[in-house]
Amino acid sequence: MNITVVGTGYVGLVSGTCFAESGNEVICVDIDQDRIEALQAGRVPIYEPGLEELVRRNVKEGRLSFTTDLSAAIEMSMVSFIAVGTPMSVNGAANLSGVMRAAEDVARAARGYHVLAVKSTVPVGTNDRVREVVARAAKHRIDVCSVPEFLKEGSAIEDFMRPDRIVIGSTSEQATAILRELHAAFLRTDNPVIVIDPKSAELTKYASNAMLAMRISFINEMASLCEAVGAEISDVRRGMGADKRIGSQFLFPGVGYGGSCFPKDVQALIFSAAEHGLDFSLLRAAEQVNARQKRWMAGRVREHFGADLKGRTLALWGLAFKPRTDDMREAPSLTVIEELLAAGARVRAHDPEAIENARRIFGDRVSFHANNYEALAGSDALIILTEWNEFRHPNFQRIRTMLTSPVIFDGRNLYDPALMKALEFRYYSIGRTPV
Ligand SMILES: NC(=O)c1ccc[n+]([C@@H]2O[C@H](COP(=O)([O-])OP(=O)(O)OC[C@H]3O[C@@H](n4cnc5c(N)ncnc54)[C@H](O)[C@@H]3O)[C@@H](O)[C@H]2O)c1
């Protein structure tokens, strides 16, 4: 099948590449000229494990190409996926200008029957609005569908190739059949294709992200209580997670959720609910807990060293909002670093992939180090914010000799407190008794 994917970010580039990998001819379109030029020159502008190799192979084999010319791409395609960004507006609503503009351009350029699938995360009712815009601009029949994306940065290719489910929001049998066929290659397991109405599909995406965000805030709130009463959150988590109705996934305490999805999607769902006269108080609470949790780290550091951090140097491992990505959007590290700098500390930071993006944000207010041990030199303590695998089993002896005092603040509970005690570190972690 000939497909156009509009938007070449984390979702669009991964989707387009995976559709090409399963044999389709895919043209990826973006309005960002630099991004398209980079892709045309063989450079992948984002870090996603395995993506570069897949892009290269599919370009070489002629199934994947990149352009800024949407009309030319649509003329050659029967299906298009819109995967442009839907960032948060000032009032919390999702900004749909990119989606609307792309939909109108697709409609105008289509030269025959076309399936336009909205993959971007959009508030309930957006497909209806897209259908109206499309009806005004199109010369041919265009079926508008909602195909929300559930991939996770860091394992996006695996998620796309082996999804837990495909949700298709459609009112057209023909479009549904085409979309089913396109996704069949990824559903050789028994995982379901769930065909529902577009509004329910739109809400399914928000419901999923909102539930995950609430789980994180719930376990973080429990962690705070554990700290207050002297209980151990890891034990509580094991005990509750063994209940099959609850499960243990997405119940890890940490320094708060971030990224380009949970914060904005939680906000957008609160906004949608309010538009319909509902106060989604559960979600507002999840958000409040998250904002507080992002401040946990600086709070602990100030408790240990005192409120004034002038003259203190802190080594920080992990900048990205989660491991295996370079994405810094809404990362807890942004809050933590700003608070530490405001208290007068110097920050020496390392991240395996996010340094370039972080440098664009902090400039020379933070010193960045390509090696994690280099960041420790002359530092008074180590702070861990992202659970990259390479931080799980470090050389503690080396950490000890490089730090001026043996203190670790662990925002991801990577280490065993008993081991830290045996190694004579002062060790703070989340929801567990400091040792
Ligand atoms: N990142 C994730 O993990 C993830 C997962 C599931 C769903 N989503 C949703 O998918 C959508 C895209 O997310 P992302 O993280 O890939 O965004 P992104 O910011 O990484 O990329 C968006 C791309 O769209 C391009 N763009 C914007 N307007 C355009 C237009 N009119 N025509 C062509 N290109 C245009 C931008 O230049 C950019 O390259 C969002 O709605 C997001 O909520 C994201």
mmCIF file with all atom_site columns, C-alpha atoms in Angstrom, residues 244-411:
data_model
loop_
_atom_site.group_PDB
_atom_site.id
_atom_site.type_symbol
_atom_site.label_atom_id
_atom_site.label_alt_id
_atom_site.label_comp_id
_atom_site.label_asym_id
_atom_site.label_entity_id
_atom_site.label_seq_id
_atom_site.pdbx_PDB_ins_code
_atom_site.Cartn_x
_atom_site.Cartn_y
_atom_site.Cartn_z
_atom_site.occupancy
_atom_site.B_iso_or_equiv
_atom_site.pdbx_formal_charge
_atom_site.auth_seq_id
_atom_site.auth_comp_id
_atom_site.auth_asym_id
_atom_site.auth_atom_id
_atom_site.pdbx_PDB_model_num
ATOM 1   C CA . LYS A 1 244 ? -3.813  -9.908 39.837 1.00 0.00 ? 244 LYS A CA 1
ATOM 2   C CA . ARG A 1 245 ? -6.493  -7.233 39.845 1.00 0.00 ? 245 ARG A CA 1
ATOM 3   C CA . ILE A 1 246 ? -3.770  -4.652 40.492 1.00 0.00 ? 246 ILE A CA 1
ATOM 4   C CA . GLY A 1 247 ? -0.574  -6.022 38.920 1.00 0.00 ? 247 GLY A CA 1
ATOM 5   C CA . SER A 1 248 ? 2.876   -4.636 39.577 1.00 0.00 ? 248 SER A CA 1
ATOM 6   C CA . GLN A 1 249 ? 3.491   -2.721 36.337 1.00 0.00 ? 249 GLN A CA 1
ATOM 7   C CA . PHE A 1 250 ? 3.622   1.049  36.369 1.00 0.00 ? 250 PHE A CA 1
ATOM 8   C CA . LEU A 1 251 ? 3.809   1.133  40.126 1.00 0.00 ? 251 LEU A CA 1
ATOM 9   C CA . PHE A 1 252 ? 7.390   2.305  40.556 1.00 0.00 ? 252 PHE A CA 1
ATOM 10  C CA . PRO A 1 253 ? 7.891   5.329  42.787 1.00 0.00 ? 253 PRO A CA 1
ATOM 11  C CA . GLY A 1 254 ? 10.111  8.028  41.355 1.00 0.00 ? 254 GLY A CA 1
ATOM 12  C CA . VAL A 1 255 ? 10.645  11.738 40.883 1.00 0.00 ? 255 VAL A CA 1
ATOM 13  C CA . GLY A 1 256 ? 7.378   12.167 38.994 1.00 0.00 ? 256 GLY A CA 1
ATOM 14  C CA . TYR A 1 257 ? 6.128   11.493 35.492 1.00 0.00 ? 257 TYR A CA 1
ATOM 15  C CA . GLY A 1 258 ? 7.190   13.674 32.590 1.00 0.00 ? 258 GLY A CA 1
ATOM 16  C CA . GLY A 1 259 ? 7.561   13.399 28.842 1.00 0.00 ? 259 GLY A CA 1
ATOM 17  C CA . SER A 1 260 ? 5.574   14.762 25.965 1.00 0.00 ? 260 SER A CA 1
ATOM 18  C CA . CYS A 1 261 ? 2.427   12.759 26.728 1.00 0.00 ? 261 CYS A CA 1
ATOM 19  C CA . PHE A 1 262 ? 1.285   12.235 30.326 1.00 0.00 ? 262 PHE A CA 1
ATOM 20  C CA . PRO A 1 263 ? 1.438   15.871 31.507 1.00 0.00 ? 263 PRO A CA 1
ATOM 21  C CA . LYS A 1 264 ? -0.270  17.272 28.430 1.00 0.00 ? 264 LYS A CA 1
ATOM 22  C CA . ASP A 1 265 ? -2.775  14.455 28.046 1.00 0.00 ? 265 ASP A CA 1
ATOM 23  C CA . VAL A 1 266 ? -3.824  14.661 31.702 1.00 0.00 ? 266 VAL A CA 1
ATOM 24  C CA . GLN A 1 267 ? -4.314  18.420 31.274 1.00 0.00 ? 267 GLN A CA 1
ATOM 25  C CA . ALA A 1 268 ? -6.220  17.989 28.025 1.00 0.00 ? 268 ALA A CA 1
ATOM 26  C CA . LEU A 1 269 ? -8.561  15.410 29.565 1.00 0.00 ? 269 LEU A CA 1
ATOM 27  C CA . ILE A 1 270 ? -9.257  17.681 32.545 1.00 0.00 ? 270 ILE A CA 1
ATOM 28  C CA . PHE A 1 271 ? -9.991  20.438 30.020 1.00 0.00 ? 271 PHE A CA 1
ATOM 29  C CA . SER A 1 272 ? -12.317 18.240 27.911 1.00 0.00 ? 272 SER A CA 1
ATOM 30  C CA . ALA A 1 273 ? -14.190 17.168 31.035 1.00 0.00 ? 273 ALA A CA 1
ATOM 31  C CA . ALA A 1 274 ? -14.558 20.795 32.151 1.00 0.00 ? 274 ALA A CA 1
ATOM 32  C CA . GLU A 1 275 ? -15.911 21.739 28.718 1.00 0.00 ? 275 GLU A CA 1
ATOM 33  C CA . HIS A 1 276 ? -18.701 19.254 29.392 1.00 0.00 ? 276 HIS A CA 1
ATOM 34  C CA . GLY A 1 277 ? -19.361 20.521 32.909 1.00 0.00 ? 277 GLY A CA 1
ATOM 35  C CA . LEU A 1 278 ? -17.385 17.804 34.708 1.00 0.00 ? 278 LEU A CA 1
ATOM 36  C CA . ASP A 1 279 ? -14.670 18.318 37.290 1.00 0.00 ? 279 ASP A CA 1
ATOM 37  C CA . PHE A 1 280 ? -12.191 15.441 36.833 1.00 0.00 ? 280 PHE A CA 1
ATOM 38  C CA . SER A 1 281 ? -10.920 15.803 40.392 1.00 0.00 ? 281 SER A CA 1
ATOM 39  C CA . LEU A 1 282 ? -9.044  12.463 40.385 1.00 0.00 ? 282 LEU A CA 1
ATOM 40  C CA . LEU A 1 283 ? -6.859  13.721 37.573 1.00 0.00 ? 283 LEU A CA 1
ATOM 41  C CA . ARG A 1 284 ? -6.349  17.121 39.136 1.00 0.00 ? 284 ARG A CA 1
ATOM 42  C CA . ALA A 1 285 ? -5.099  15.346 42.234 1.00 0.00 ? 285 ALA A CA 1
ATOM 43  C CA . ALA A 1 286 ? -2.771  13.138 40.168 1.00 0.00 ? 286 ALA A CA 1
ATOM 44  C CA . GLU A 1 287 ? -1.328  16.257 38.650 1.00 0.00 ? 287 GLU A CA 1
ATOM 45  C CA . GLN A 1 288 ? -0.860  17.977 42.019 1.00 0.00 ? 288 GLN A CA 1
ATOM 46  C CA . VAL A 1 289 ? 0.901   14.930 43.443 1.00 0.00 ? 289 VAL A CA 1
ATOM 47  C CA . ASN A 1 290 ? 3.151   14.858 40.395 1.00 0.00 ? 290 ASN A CA 1
ATOM 48  C CA . ALA A 1 291 ? 4.091   18.530 40.712 1.00 0.00 ? 291 ALA A CA 1
ATOM 49  C CA . ARG A 1 292 ? 4.965   17.925 44.378 1.00 0.00 ? 292 ARG A CA 1
ATOM 50  C CA . GLN A 1 293 ? 6.903   14.764 43.572 1.00 0.00 ? 293 GLN A CA 1
ATOM 51  C CA . LYS A 1 294 ? 9.127   16.581 41.090 1.00 0.00 ? 294 LYS A CA 1
ATOM 52  C CA . ARG A 1 295 ? 10.255  18.696 44.063 1.00 0.00 ? 295 ARG A CA 1
ATOM 53  C CA . TRP A 1 296 ? 11.104  15.681 46.246 1.00 0.00 ? 296 TRP A CA 1
ATOM 54  C CA . MET A 1 297 ? 14.723  15.603 45.134 1.00 0.00 ? 297 MET A CA 1
ATOM 55  C CA . ALA A 1 298 ? 15.686  19.216 45.795 1.00 0.00 ? 298 ALA A CA 1
ATOM 56  C CA . GLY A 1 299 ? 13.868  18.937 49.138 1.00 0.00 ? 299 GLY A CA 1
ATOM 57  C CA . ARG A 1 300 ? 16.017  15.990 50.229 1.00 0.00 ? 300 ARG A CA 1
ATOM 58  C CA . VAL A 1 301 ? 19.205  17.681 49.050 1.00 0.00 ? 301 VAL A CA 1
ATOM 59  C CA . ARG A 1 302 ? 18.359  20.799 51.064 1.00 0.00 ? 302 ARG A CA 1
ATOM 60  C CA . GLU A 1 303 ? 17.478  18.708 54.101 1.00 0.00 ? 303 GLU A CA 1
ATOM 61  C CA . HIS A 1 304 ? 20.900  17.089 53.949 1.00 0.00 ? 304 HIS A CA 1
ATOM 62  C CA . PHE A 1 305 ? 23.093  20.061 53.064 1.00 0.00 ? 305 PHE A CA 1
ATOM 63  C CA . GLY A 1 306 ? 20.963  22.957 54.348 1.00 0.00 ? 306 GLY A CA 1
ATOM 64  C CA . ALA A 1 307 ? 18.785  25.392 52.388 1.00 0.00 ? 307 ALA A CA 1
ATOM 65  C CA . ASP A 1 308 ? 21.704  27.363 51.004 1.00 0.00 ? 308 ASP A CA 1
ATOM 66  C CA . LEU A 1 309 ? 23.557  25.252 48.448 1.00 0.00 ? 309 LEU A CA 1
ATOM 67  C CA . LYS A 1 310 ? 26.120  27.929 47.543 1.00 0.00 ? 310 LYS A CA 1
ATOM 68  C CA . GLY A 1 311 ? 29.528  26.332 47.173 1.00 0.00 ? 311 GLY A CA 1
ATOM 69  C CA . ARG A 1 312 ? 27.996  22.858 46.705 1.00 0.00 ? 312 ARG A CA 1
ATOM 70  C CA . THR A 1 313 ? 28.563  20.880 43.531 1.00 0.00 ? 313 THR A CA 1
ATOM 71  C CA . LEU A 1 314 ? 26.141  18.111 42.657 1.00 0.00 ? 314 LEU A CA 1
ATOM 72  C CA . ALA A 1 315 ? 26.639  15.345 40.130 1.00 0.00 ? 315 ALA A CA 1
ATOM 73  C CA . LEU A 1 316 ? 23.477  14.375 38.305 1.00 0.00 ? 316 LEU A CA 1
ATOM 74  C CA . TRP A 1 317 ? 22.970  11.145 36.365 1.00 0.00 ? 317 TRP A CA 1
ATOM 75  C CA . GLY A 1 318 ? 20.012  11.115 33.994 1.00 0.00 ? 318 GLY A CA 1
ATOM 76  C CA . LEU A 1 319 ? 18.358  14.054 32.258 1.00 0.00 ? 319 LEU A CA 1
ATOM 77  C CA . ALA A 1 320 ? 15.817  12.470 29.897 1.00 0.00 ? 320 ALA A CA 1
ATOM 78  C CA . PHE A 1 321 ? 12.313  11.933 31.291 1.00 0.00 ? 321 PHE A CA 1
ATOM 79  C CA . LYS A 1 322 ? 12.898  8.193  31.040 1.00 0.00 ? 322 LYS A CA 1
ATOM 80  C CA . PRO A 1 323 ? 15.644  5.830  29.869 1.00 0.00 ? 323 PRO A CA 1
ATOM 81  C CA . ARG A 1 324 ? 16.324  4.939  26.215 1.00 0.00 ? 324 ARG A CA 1
ATOM 82  C CA . THR A 1 325 ? 15.203  8.320  24.896 1.00 0.00 ? 325 THR A CA 1
ATOM 83  C CA . ASP A 1 326 ? 16.732  11.749 24.361 1.00 0.00 ? 326 ASP A CA 1
ATOM 84  C CA . ASP A 1 327 ? 13.381  13.435 25.068 1.00 0.00 ? 327 ASP A CA 1
ATOM 85  C CA . MET A 1 328 ? 13.586  16.230 27.647 1.00 0.00 ? 328 MET A CA 1
ATOM 86  C CA . ARG A 1 329 ? 9.989   17.437 27.341 1.00 0.00 ? 329 ARG A CA 1
ATOM 87  C CA . GLU A 1 330 ? 8.535   17.961 30.853 1.00 0.00 ? 330 GLU A CA 1
ATOM 88  C CA . ALA A 1 331 ? 11.370  15.865 32.314 1.00 0.00 ? 331 ALA A CA 1
ATOM 89  C CA . PRO A 1 332 ? 11.545  15.972 36.130 1.00 0.00 ? 332 PRO A CA 1
ATOM 90  C CA . SER A 1 333 ? 15.224  16.921 35.707 1.00 0.00 ? 333 SER A CA 1
ATOM 91  C CA . LEU A 1 334 ? 14.076  20.366 34.502 1.00 0.00 ? 334 LEU A CA 1
ATOM 92  C CA . THR A 1 335 ? 12.401  21.098 37.853 1.00 0.00 ? 335 THR A CA 1
ATOM 93  C CA . VAL A 1 336 ? 15.176  19.510 39.911 1.00 0.00 ? 336 VAL A CA 1
ATOM 94  C CA . ILE A 1 337 ? 17.988  21.386 38.165 1.00 0.00 ? 337 ILE A CA 1
ATOM 95  C CA . GLU A 1 338 ? 16.195  24.745 38.325 1.00 0.00 ? 338 GLU A CA 1
ATOM 96  C CA . GLU A 1 339 ? 15.626  24.290 42.069 1.00 0.00 ? 339 GLU A CA 1
ATOM 97  C CA . LEU A 1 340 ? 19.232  23.293 42.726 1.00 0.00 ? 340 LEU A CA 1
ATOM 98  C CA . LEU A 1 341 ? 20.581  26.206 40.691 1.00 0.00 ? 341 LEU A CA 1
ATOM 99  C CA . ALA A 1 342 ? 18.227  28.620 42.450 1.00 0.00 ? 342 ALA A CA 1
ATOM 100 C CA . ALA A 1 343 ? 19.592  27.416 45.806 1.00 0.00 ? 343 ALA A CA 1
ATOM 101 C CA . GLY A 1 344 ? 23.110  28.242 44.612 1.00 0.00 ? 344 GLY A CA 1
ATOM 102 C CA . ALA A 1 345 ? 24.434  24.772 43.684 1.00 0.00 ? 345 ALA A CA 1
ATOM 103 C CA . ARG A 1 346 ? 26.608  23.941 40.702 1.00 0.00 ? 346 ARG A CA 1
ATOM 104 C CA . VAL A 1 347 ? 25.368  20.993 38.632 1.00 0.00 ? 347 VAL A CA 1
ATOM 105 C CA . ARG A 1 348 ? 27.543  18.551 36.682 1.00 0.00 ? 348 ARG A CA 1
ATOM 106 C CA . ALA A 1 349 ? 25.249  16.403 34.561 1.00 0.00 ? 349 ALA A CA 1
ATOM 107 C CA . HIS A 1 350 ? 25.479  13.264 32.483 1.00 0.00 ? 350 HIS A CA 1
ATOM 108 C CA . ASP A 1 351 ? 22.943  11.441 30.321 1.00 0.00 ? 351 ASP A CA 1
ATOM 109 C CA . PRO A 1 352 ? 23.687  8.780  27.706 1.00 0.00 ? 352 PRO A CA 1
ATOM 110 C CA . GLU A 1 353 ? 21.501  10.449 25.028 1.00 0.00 ? 353 GLU A CA 1
ATOM 111 C CA . ALA A 1 354 ? 19.861  13.689 26.195 1.00 0.00 ? 354 ALA A CA 1
ATOM 112 C CA . ILE A 1 355 ? 22.869  15.992 26.659 1.00 0.00 ? 355 ILE A CA 1
ATOM 113 C CA . GLU A 1 356 ? 22.369  17.867 23.391 1.00 0.00 ? 356 GLU A CA 1
ATOM 114 C CA . ASN A 1 357 ? 18.699  18.543 24.104 1.00 0.00 ? 357 ASN A CA 1
ATOM 115 C CA . ALA A 1 358 ? 19.491  19.521 27.712 1.00 0.00 ? 358 ALA A CA 1
ATOM 116 C CA . ARG A 1 359 ? 22.263  21.864 26.574 1.00 0.00 ? 359 ARG A CA 1
ATOM 117 C CA . ARG A 1 360 ? 19.728  23.705 24.401 1.00 0.00 ? 360 ARG A CA 1
ATOM 118 C CA . ILE A 1 361 ? 17.675  24.332 27.552 1.00 0.00 ? 361 ILE A CA 1
ATOM 119 C CA . PHE A 1 362 ? 20.342  25.100 30.169 1.00 0.00 ? 362 PHE A CA 1
ATOM 120 C CA . GLY A 1 363 ? 23.237  26.392 28.049 1.00 0.00 ? 363 GLY A CA 1
ATOM 121 C CA . ASP A 1 364 ? 26.299  26.875 30.252 1.00 0.00 ? 364 ASP A CA 1
ATOM 122 C CA . ARG A 1 365 ? 24.283  27.090 33.493 1.00 0.00 ? 365 ARG A CA 1
ATOM 123 C CA . VAL A 1 366 ? 24.982  23.359 33.853 1.00 0.00 ? 366 VAL A CA 1
ATOM 124 C CA . SER A 1 367 ? 28.191  21.544 32.917 1.00 0.00 ? 367 SER A CA 1
ATOM 125 C CA . PHE A 1 368 ? 27.602  18.443 30.805 1.00 0.00 ? 368 PHE A CA 1
ATOM 126 C CA . HIS A 1 369 ? 29.818  15.358 30.788 1.00 0.00 ? 369 HIS A CA 1
ATOM 127 C CA . ALA A 1 370 ? 29.897  12.578 28.229 1.00 0.00 ? 370 ALA A CA 1
ATOM 128 C CA . ASN A 1 371 ? 30.992  10.074 30.875 1.00 0.00 ? 371 ASN A CA 1
ATOM 129 C CA . ASN A 1 372 ? 28.995  9.443  34.065 1.00 0.00 ? 372 ASN A CA 1
ATOM 130 C CA . TYR A 1 373 ? 32.074  9.185  36.310 1.00 0.00 ? 373 TYR A CA 1
ATOM 131 C CA . GLU A 1 374 ? 33.466  12.470 34.948 1.00 0.00 ? 374 GLU A CA 1
ATOM 132 C CA . ALA A 1 375 ? 30.364  14.212 36.310 1.00 0.00 ? 375 ALA A CA 1
ATOM 133 C CA . LEU A 1 376 ? 31.349  13.080 39.821 1.00 0.00 ? 376 LEU A CA 1
ATOM 134 C CA . ALA A 1 377 ? 34.696  14.883 39.923 1.00 0.00 ? 377 ALA A CA 1
ATOM 135 C CA . GLY A 1 378 ? 34.741  17.316 42.865 1.00 0.00 ? 378 GLY A CA 1
ATOM 136 C CA . SER A 1 379 ? 31.007  16.808 43.548 1.00 0.00 ? 379 SER A CA 1
ATOM 137 C CA . ASP A 1 380 ? 29.534  16.672 47.038 1.00 0.00 ? 380 ASP A CA 1
ATOM 138 C CA . ALA A 1 381 ? 26.867  14.107 46.180 1.00 0.00 ? 381 ALA A CA 1
ATOM 139 C CA . LEU A 1 382 ? 25.396  12.040 43.368 1.00 0.00 ? 382 LEU A CA 1
ATOM 140 C CA . ILE A 1 383 ? 21.787  12.527 42.292 1.00 0.00 ? 383 ILE A CA 1
ATOM 141 C CA . ILE A 1 384 ? 20.057  9.942  40.080 1.00 0.00 ? 384 ILE A CA 1
ATOM 142 C CA . LEU A 1 385 ? 17.037  11.030 38.076 1.00 0.00 ? 385 LEU A CA 1
ATOM 143 C CA . THR A 1 386 ? 16.674  8.534  35.191 1.00 0.00 ? 386 THR A CA 1
ATOM 144 C CA . GLU A 1 387 ? 16.901  4.760  35.480 1.00 0.00 ? 387 GLU A CA 1
ATOM 145 C CA . TRP A 1 388 ? 19.254  4.120  32.555 1.00 0.00 ? 388 TRP A CA 1
ATOM 146 C CA . ASN A 1 389 ? 20.506  0.517  32.659 1.00 0.00 ? 389 ASN A CA 1
ATOM 147 C CA . GLU A 1 390 ? 24.120  1.637  32.824 1.00 0.00 ? 390 GLU A CA 1
ATOM 148 C CA . PHE A 1 391 ? 23.467  3.280  36.210 1.00 0.00 ? 391 PHE A CA 1
ATOM 149 C CA . ARG A 1 392 ? 22.197  0.068  37.810 1.00 0.00 ? 392 ARG A CA 1
ATOM 150 C CA . HIS A 1 393 ? 25.531  -1.538 38.629 1.00 0.00 ? 393 HIS A CA 1
ATOM 151 C CA . PRO A 1 394 ? 28.127  1.213  38.852 1.00 0.00 ? 394 PRO A CA 1
ATOM 152 C CA . ASN A 1 395 ? 31.551  0.939  40.423 1.00 0.00 ? 395 ASN A CA 1
ATOM 153 C CA . PHE A 1 396 ? 30.643  2.144  43.919 1.00 0.00 ? 396 PHE A CA 1
ATOM 154 C CA . GLN A 1 397 ? 34.278  2.255  44.966 1.00 0.00 ? 397 GLN A CA 1
ATOM 155 C CA . ARG A 1 398 ? 34.979  4.679  42.162 1.00 0.00 ? 398 ARG A CA 1
ATOM 156 C CA . ILE A 1 399 ? 31.938  6.791  43.068 1.00 0.00 ? 399 ILE A CA 1
ATOM 157 C CA . ARG A 1 400 ? 33.153  6.891  46.672 1.00 0.00 ? 400 ARG A CA 1
ATOM 158 C CA . THR A 1 401 ? 36.629  8.072  45.819 1.00 0.00 ? 401 THR A CA 1
ATOM 159 C CA . MET A 1 402 ? 35.413  10.732 43.357 1.00 0.00 ? 402 MET A CA 1
ATOM 160 C CA . LEU A 1 403 ? 32.782  12.338 45.581 1.00 0.00 ? 403 LEU A CA 1
ATOM 161 C CA . THR A 1 404 ? 33.945  14.686 48.317 1.00 0.00 ? 404 THR A CA 1
ATOM 162 C CA . SER A 1 405 ? 31.355  13.049 50.614 1.00 0.00 ? 405 SER A CA 1
ATOM 163 C CA . PRO A 1 406 ? 29.706  9.635  50.104 1.00 0.00 ? 406 PRO A CA 1
ATOM 164 C CA . VAL A 1 407 ? 26.105  10.731 49.555 1.00 0.00 ? 407 VAL A CA 1
ATOM 165 C CA . ILE A 1 408 ? 23.648  9.402  46.956 1.00 0.00 ? 408 ILE A CA 1
ATOM 166 C CA . PHE A 1 409 ? 20.154  10.747 46.349 1.00 0.00 ? 409 PHE A CA 1
ATOM 167 C CA . ASP A 1 410 ? 18.397  8.123  44.259 1.00 0.00 ? 410 ASP A CA 1
ATOM 168 C CA . GLY A 1 411 ? 15.213  9.289  42.552 1.00 0.00 ? 411 GLY A CA 1
#
